[in-house]
XYZ file of C-alpha atoms in Angstrom:
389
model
C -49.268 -57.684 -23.158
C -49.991 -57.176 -19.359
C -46.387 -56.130 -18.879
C -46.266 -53.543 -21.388
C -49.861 -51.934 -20.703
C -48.876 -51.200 -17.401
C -45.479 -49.449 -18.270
C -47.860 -47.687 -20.748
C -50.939 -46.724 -18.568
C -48.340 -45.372 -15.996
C -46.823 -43.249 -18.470
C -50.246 -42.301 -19.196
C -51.492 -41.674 -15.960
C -48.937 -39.317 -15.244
C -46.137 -41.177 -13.351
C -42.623 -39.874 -13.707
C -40.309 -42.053 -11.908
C -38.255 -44.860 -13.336
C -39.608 -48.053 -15.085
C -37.814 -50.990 -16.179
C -39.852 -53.961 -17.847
C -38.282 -57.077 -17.739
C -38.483 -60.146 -19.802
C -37.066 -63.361 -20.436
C -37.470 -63.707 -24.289
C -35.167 -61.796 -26.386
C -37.425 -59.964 -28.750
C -38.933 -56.936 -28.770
C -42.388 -57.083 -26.749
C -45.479 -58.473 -28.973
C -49.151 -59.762 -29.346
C -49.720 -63.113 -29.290
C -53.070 -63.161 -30.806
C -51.364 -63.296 -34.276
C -49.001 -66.103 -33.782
C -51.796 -67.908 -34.138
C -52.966 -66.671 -37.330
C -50.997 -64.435 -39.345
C -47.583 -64.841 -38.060
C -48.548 -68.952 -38.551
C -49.109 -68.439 -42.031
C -46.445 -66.082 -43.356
C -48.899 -63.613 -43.605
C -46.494 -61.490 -41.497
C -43.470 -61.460 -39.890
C -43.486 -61.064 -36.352
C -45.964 -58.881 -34.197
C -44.396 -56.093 -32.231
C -46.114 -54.277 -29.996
C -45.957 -50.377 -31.902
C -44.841 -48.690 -28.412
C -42.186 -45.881 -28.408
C -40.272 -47.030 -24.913
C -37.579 -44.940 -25.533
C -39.625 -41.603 -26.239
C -41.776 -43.052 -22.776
C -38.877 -43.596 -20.626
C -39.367 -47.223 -20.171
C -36.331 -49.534 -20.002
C -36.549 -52.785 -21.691
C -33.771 -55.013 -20.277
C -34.705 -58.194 -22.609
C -33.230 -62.033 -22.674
C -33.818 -61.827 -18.657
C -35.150 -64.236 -16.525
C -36.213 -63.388 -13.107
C -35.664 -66.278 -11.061
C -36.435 -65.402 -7.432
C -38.200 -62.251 -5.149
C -36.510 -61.267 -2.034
C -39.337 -58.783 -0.410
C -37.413 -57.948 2.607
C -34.954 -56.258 0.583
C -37.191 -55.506 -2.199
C -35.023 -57.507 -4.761
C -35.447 -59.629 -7.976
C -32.587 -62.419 -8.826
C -31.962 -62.536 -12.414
C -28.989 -64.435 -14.161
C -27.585 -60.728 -14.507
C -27.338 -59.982 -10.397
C -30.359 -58.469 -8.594
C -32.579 -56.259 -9.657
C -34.013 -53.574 -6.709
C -37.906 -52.258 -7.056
C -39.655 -49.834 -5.025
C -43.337 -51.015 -7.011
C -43.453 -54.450 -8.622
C -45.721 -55.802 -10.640
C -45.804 -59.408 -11.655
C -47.032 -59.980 -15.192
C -45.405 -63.272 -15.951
C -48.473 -64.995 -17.934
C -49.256 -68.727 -18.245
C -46.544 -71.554 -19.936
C -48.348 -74.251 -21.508
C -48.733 -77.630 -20.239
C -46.915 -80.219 -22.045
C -47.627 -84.095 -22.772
C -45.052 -85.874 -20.018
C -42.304 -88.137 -21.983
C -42.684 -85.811 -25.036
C -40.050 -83.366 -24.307
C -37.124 -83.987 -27.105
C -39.348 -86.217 -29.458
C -39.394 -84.767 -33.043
C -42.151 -83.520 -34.710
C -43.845 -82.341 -31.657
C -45.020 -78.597 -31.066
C -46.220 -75.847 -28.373
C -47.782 -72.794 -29.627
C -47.476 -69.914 -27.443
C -44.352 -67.892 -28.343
C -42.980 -66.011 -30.973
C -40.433 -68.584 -31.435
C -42.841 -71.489 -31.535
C -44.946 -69.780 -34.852
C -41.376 -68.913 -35.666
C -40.538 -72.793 -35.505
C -43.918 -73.859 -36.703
C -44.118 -71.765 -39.590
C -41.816 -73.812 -42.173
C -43.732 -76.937 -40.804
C -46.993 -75.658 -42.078
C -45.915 -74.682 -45.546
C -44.721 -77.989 -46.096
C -48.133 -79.300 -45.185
C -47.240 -82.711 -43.294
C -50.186 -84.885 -42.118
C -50.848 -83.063 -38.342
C -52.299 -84.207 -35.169
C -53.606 -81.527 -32.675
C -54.034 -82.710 -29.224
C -56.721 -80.392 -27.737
C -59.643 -79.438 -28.692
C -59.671 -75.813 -26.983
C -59.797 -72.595 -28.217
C -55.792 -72.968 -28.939
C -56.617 -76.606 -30.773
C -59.264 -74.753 -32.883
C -57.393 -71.929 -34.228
C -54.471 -74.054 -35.117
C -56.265 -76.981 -36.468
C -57.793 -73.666 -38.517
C -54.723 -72.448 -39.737
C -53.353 -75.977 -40.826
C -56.568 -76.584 -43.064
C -55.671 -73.280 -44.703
C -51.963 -74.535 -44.786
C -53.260 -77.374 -46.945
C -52.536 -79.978 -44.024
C -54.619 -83.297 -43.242
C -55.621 -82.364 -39.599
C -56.669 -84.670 -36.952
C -57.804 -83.123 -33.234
C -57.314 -85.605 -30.633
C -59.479 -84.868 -27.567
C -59.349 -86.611 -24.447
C -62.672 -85.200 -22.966
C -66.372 -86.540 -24.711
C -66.339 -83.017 -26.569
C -64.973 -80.195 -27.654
C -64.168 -77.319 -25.227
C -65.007 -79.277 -22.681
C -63.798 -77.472 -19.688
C -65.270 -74.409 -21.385
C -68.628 -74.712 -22.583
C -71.306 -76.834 -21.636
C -72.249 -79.700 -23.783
C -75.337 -78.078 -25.448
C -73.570 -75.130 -26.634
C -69.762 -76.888 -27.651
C -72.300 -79.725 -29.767
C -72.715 -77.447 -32.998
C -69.004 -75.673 -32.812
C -67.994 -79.920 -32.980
C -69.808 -80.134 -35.956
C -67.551 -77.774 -37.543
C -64.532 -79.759 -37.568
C -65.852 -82.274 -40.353
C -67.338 -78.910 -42.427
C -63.830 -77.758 -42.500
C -62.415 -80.940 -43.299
C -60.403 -81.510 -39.938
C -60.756 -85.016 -38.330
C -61.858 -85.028 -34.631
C -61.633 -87.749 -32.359
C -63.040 -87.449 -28.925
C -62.961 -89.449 -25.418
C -59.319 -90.305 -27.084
C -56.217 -90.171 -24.322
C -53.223 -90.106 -25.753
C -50.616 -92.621 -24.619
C -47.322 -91.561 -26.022
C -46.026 -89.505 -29.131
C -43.111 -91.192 -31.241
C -41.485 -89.789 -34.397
C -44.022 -89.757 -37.101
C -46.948 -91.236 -35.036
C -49.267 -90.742 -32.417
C -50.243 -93.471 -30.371
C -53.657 -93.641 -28.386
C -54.880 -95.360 -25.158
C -57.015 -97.862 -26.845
C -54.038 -98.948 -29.399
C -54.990 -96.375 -32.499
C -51.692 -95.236 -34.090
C -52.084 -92.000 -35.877
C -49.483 -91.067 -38.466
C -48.461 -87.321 -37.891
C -45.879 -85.690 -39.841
C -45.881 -82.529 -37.141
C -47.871 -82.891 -33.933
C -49.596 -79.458 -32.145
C -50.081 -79.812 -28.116
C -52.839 -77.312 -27.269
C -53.944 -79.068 -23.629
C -54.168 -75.710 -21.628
C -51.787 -73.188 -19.715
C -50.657 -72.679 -16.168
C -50.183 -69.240 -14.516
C -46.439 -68.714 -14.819
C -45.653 -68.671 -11.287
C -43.389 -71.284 -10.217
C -40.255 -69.243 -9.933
C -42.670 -67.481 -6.478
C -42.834 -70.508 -3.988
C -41.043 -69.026 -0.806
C -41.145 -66.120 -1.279
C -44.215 -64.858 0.100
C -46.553 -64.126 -2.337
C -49.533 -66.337 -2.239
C -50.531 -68.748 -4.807
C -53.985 -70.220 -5.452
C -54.303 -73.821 -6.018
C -54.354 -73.589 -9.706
C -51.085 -71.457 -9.157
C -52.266 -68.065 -9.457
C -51.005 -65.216 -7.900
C -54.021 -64.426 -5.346
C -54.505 -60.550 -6.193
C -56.957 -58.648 -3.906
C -59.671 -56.552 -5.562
C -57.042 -54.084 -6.281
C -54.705 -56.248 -8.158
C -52.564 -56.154 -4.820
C -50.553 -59.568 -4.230
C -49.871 -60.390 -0.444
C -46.718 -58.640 -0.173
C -46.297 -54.744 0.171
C -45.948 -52.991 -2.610
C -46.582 -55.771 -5.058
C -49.425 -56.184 -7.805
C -50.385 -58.926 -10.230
C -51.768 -58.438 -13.506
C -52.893 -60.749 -16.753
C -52.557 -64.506 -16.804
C -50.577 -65.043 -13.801
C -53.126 -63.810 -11.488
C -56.739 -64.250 -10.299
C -58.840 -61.370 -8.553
C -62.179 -61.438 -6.278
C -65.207 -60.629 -8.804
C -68.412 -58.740 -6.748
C -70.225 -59.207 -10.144
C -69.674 -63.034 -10.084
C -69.255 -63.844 -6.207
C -66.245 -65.839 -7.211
C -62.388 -65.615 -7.961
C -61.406 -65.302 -11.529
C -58.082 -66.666 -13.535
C -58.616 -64.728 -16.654
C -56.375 -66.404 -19.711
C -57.529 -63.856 -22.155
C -56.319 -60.965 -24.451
C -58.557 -58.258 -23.132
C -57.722 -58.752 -19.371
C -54.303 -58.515 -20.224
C -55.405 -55.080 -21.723
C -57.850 -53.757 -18.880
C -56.429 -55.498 -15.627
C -53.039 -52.410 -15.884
C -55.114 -49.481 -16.492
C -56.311 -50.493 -12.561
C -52.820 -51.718 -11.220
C -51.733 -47.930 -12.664
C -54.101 -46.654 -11.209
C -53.539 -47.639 -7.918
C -49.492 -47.397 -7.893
C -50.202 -43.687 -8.630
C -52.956 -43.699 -5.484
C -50.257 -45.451 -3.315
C -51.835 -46.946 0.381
C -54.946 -44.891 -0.547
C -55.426 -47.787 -3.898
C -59.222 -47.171 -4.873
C -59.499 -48.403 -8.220
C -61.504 -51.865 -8.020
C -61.019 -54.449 -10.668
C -64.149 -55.980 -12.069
C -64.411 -56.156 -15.855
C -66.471 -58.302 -17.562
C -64.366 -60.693 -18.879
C -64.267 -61.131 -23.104
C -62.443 -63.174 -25.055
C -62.730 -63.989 -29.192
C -61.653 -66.945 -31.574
C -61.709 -66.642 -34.837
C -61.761 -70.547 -36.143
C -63.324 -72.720 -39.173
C -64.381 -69.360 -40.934
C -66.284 -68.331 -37.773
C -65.911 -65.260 -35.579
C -66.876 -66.527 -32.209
C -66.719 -63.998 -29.096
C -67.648 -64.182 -25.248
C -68.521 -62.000 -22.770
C -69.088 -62.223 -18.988
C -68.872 -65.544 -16.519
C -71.874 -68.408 -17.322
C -70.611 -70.530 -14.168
C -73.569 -70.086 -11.834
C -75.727 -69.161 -14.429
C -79.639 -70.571 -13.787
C -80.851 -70.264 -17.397
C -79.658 -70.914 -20.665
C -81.203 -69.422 -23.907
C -80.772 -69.639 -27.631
C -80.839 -66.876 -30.080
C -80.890 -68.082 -33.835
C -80.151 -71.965 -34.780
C -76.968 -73.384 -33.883
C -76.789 -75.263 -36.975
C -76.882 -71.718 -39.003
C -74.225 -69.454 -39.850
C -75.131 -67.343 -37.142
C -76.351 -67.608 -33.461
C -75.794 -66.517 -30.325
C -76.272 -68.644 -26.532
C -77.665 -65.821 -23.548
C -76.781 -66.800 -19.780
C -79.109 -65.856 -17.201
C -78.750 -65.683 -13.845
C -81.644 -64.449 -11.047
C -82.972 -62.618 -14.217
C -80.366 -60.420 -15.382
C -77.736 -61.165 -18.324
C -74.769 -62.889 -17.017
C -73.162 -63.859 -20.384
C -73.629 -64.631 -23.683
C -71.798 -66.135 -26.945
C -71.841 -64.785 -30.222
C -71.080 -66.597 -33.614
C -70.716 -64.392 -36.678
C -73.868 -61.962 -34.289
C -71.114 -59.042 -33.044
C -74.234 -57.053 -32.348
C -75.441 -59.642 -29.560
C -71.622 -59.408 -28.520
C -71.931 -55.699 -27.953
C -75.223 -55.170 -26.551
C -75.071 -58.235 -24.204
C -71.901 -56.459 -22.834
C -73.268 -53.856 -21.796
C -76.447 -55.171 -19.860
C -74.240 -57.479 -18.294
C -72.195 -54.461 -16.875
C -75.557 -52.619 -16.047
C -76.993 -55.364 -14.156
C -80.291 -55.096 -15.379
C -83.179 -57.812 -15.453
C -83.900 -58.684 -18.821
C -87.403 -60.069 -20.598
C -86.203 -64.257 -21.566
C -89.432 -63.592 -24.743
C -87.223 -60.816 -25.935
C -83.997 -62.697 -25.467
C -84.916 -65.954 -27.253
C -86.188 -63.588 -30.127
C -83.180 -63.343 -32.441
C -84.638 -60.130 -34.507
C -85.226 -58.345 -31.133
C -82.041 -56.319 -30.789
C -80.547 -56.941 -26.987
C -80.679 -53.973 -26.095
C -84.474 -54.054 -26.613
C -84.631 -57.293 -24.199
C -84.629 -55.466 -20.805
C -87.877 -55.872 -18.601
């Protein structure tokens, strides 16, 4: 997504000289949103991006793996001899993490390519007993699609709740609760101590029968395939990009789930593992290519994400870590409610199940900054928008 977005926007934007987008996987570029849904469930076949990179000049050289950066002599090493840039942009994403001694056991899955819904797909229609290890977003939507498969699901989670390194516990205690609506098993505070064929066994001697088993424990920027060559890396492996999506290396940028970037809104850093930064993050790296040394296009979106899981559109906006308030909107045990962060009196995100109008409207008074009226926010019939002081 990040790749292809920026070969777009520069198109866009007016650039003329040569692009090349390179990438290791053999098909045609795509969204991964629906691997997760439609693609999953033979609801359709793959999910191409619908980009004319022919008619836009853009040369896809596909099935390549870049394997090292030379920035002295502004090369790439791929398996097919170097590759020479006078721009680069690194848009590599985030591989999952696996469950160590799992690799080569049968029955065991990663969901993140193409190929993996492609593999996956077949599994699900024969509706084995599945395991999903994970309760994340990822964990969720799969344990989602496998109840509509007609599989017995069981979520293993190794933390005492669901989205756990997401949510705090207040707010990830009713979304838990959907799991048993939906018919899904859930187990939580549950390590897992090996997978064999046709069973998962747990740390406290459980053995779980599993006819396919889903690993959904979290991603990892990408980025191993850059040690030594002089781009820095954060400690959760992230390209460091400066507030212009600049890595530490002339003439090379970062975009999408590889790297993190300085937010002013947020006083922090922020690795962004979602759809829409993937989508905004190149419109700025463009942006600045085209402005060369003089780069004045800042990047600081607030970040969104959604999740569409148990029959429930769920959506996020902004950053709640340093948040000083917390407020409900609706009850969580309804169809419909929505959680409001506040921080020094102004919006600083919110959550929205099934309320897309909260969604919206917080949006935009978390980009405008403004102090907002916690009465009006707690009130779920006053519209958001209404909520400022």
């Amino acid at each position: 997504m990040a790749g292809v977005q920026t070969a777009v926007a520069l198109r866009e934007q007016g650039f003329e000289g040569p692009v090349t987008l390179l990438g290791a996987e053999p098909h045609q570029p795509y969204d991964r949103p629906p691997l997760s849904k439609a693609v999953l469930l033979g609801k359709a076949e793959g999910s191409a991006f619908d980009v004319d990179f022919e008619g836009l000049g853009i040369a896809l050289r596909l099935g390549t793996e870049v394997t090292g950066l030379r920035a002295a002599a502004r090369e790439l090493d791929t398996e097919a001899g170097p590759v020479p840039y006078g721009v680069l942009v690194l848009a590599t994403g985030a591989q999952p993490l696996t469950l160590p001694g799992t690799e080569g056991v049968p029955g065991v899955h990663l969901l993140r390519t193409l190929d993996d819904a492609a593999r996956l797909r077949p599994v699900l229609a024969a509706a084995p007993r599945t395991v999903v290890v994970g309760a994340g977003w990822i964990g969720a939507e799969f344990a989602t699609a496998a109840r509509e498969a007609g599989c017995e699901v069981t979520v293993v989670e190794a933390a005492d709740r669901v989205l756990a390194g997401a949510l705090p516990a207040e707010v990830a205690a009713p979304m838990g609760r959907w799991y048993a609506e939906a018919g899904a098993g859930l187990i939580t505070g549950a390590k897992v101590a090996g997978i064999e064929e046709g069973r998962v066994l747990l740390a406290d001697g459980r053995a779980l029968p599993a006819g396919a088993v889903v690993v959904g424990i979290g991603a990892r920027p990408a980025t191993a395939w850059l040690a030594g060559t002089g781009v820095e890396l954060g400690p959760d492996g992230s390209v460091t990009a400066d507030a212009h999506l600049r890595t530490s290396l002339p003439g090379v940028y970062a975009v999408g789930d590889c790297a993190s970037f300085p937010s002013a809104r947020y006083g922090t850093r922020l690795l962004v593992h979602h759809w829409d930064n993937a989508l905004q993050g190149p419109r700025t790296v463009a942006a600045n290519i085209l402005a060369g040394e003089a780069a004045a296009a800042v990047y600081d979106p607030v970040p969104y994400f959604w999740s569409e899981q148990f029959g429930r559109f769920v959506q996020y906006a902004g950053h709640h870590g340093g948040a000083d308030t917390l407020l409900w909107r609706g009850d969580p045990a309804g169809p419909t409610w929505s959680v409001c962060w506040l921080r020094a009196g102004a919006l600083a995100a919110v959550l929205s199940v099934g309320r897309p109008r909260d969604l919206a409207q917080g949006r935009r008074l978390i980009e405008a900054g403004v102090p907002v009226d916690p009465a009006k926010v707690r009130d779920p019939g006053t519209p958001l928008k209404s909520a400022t002081v």
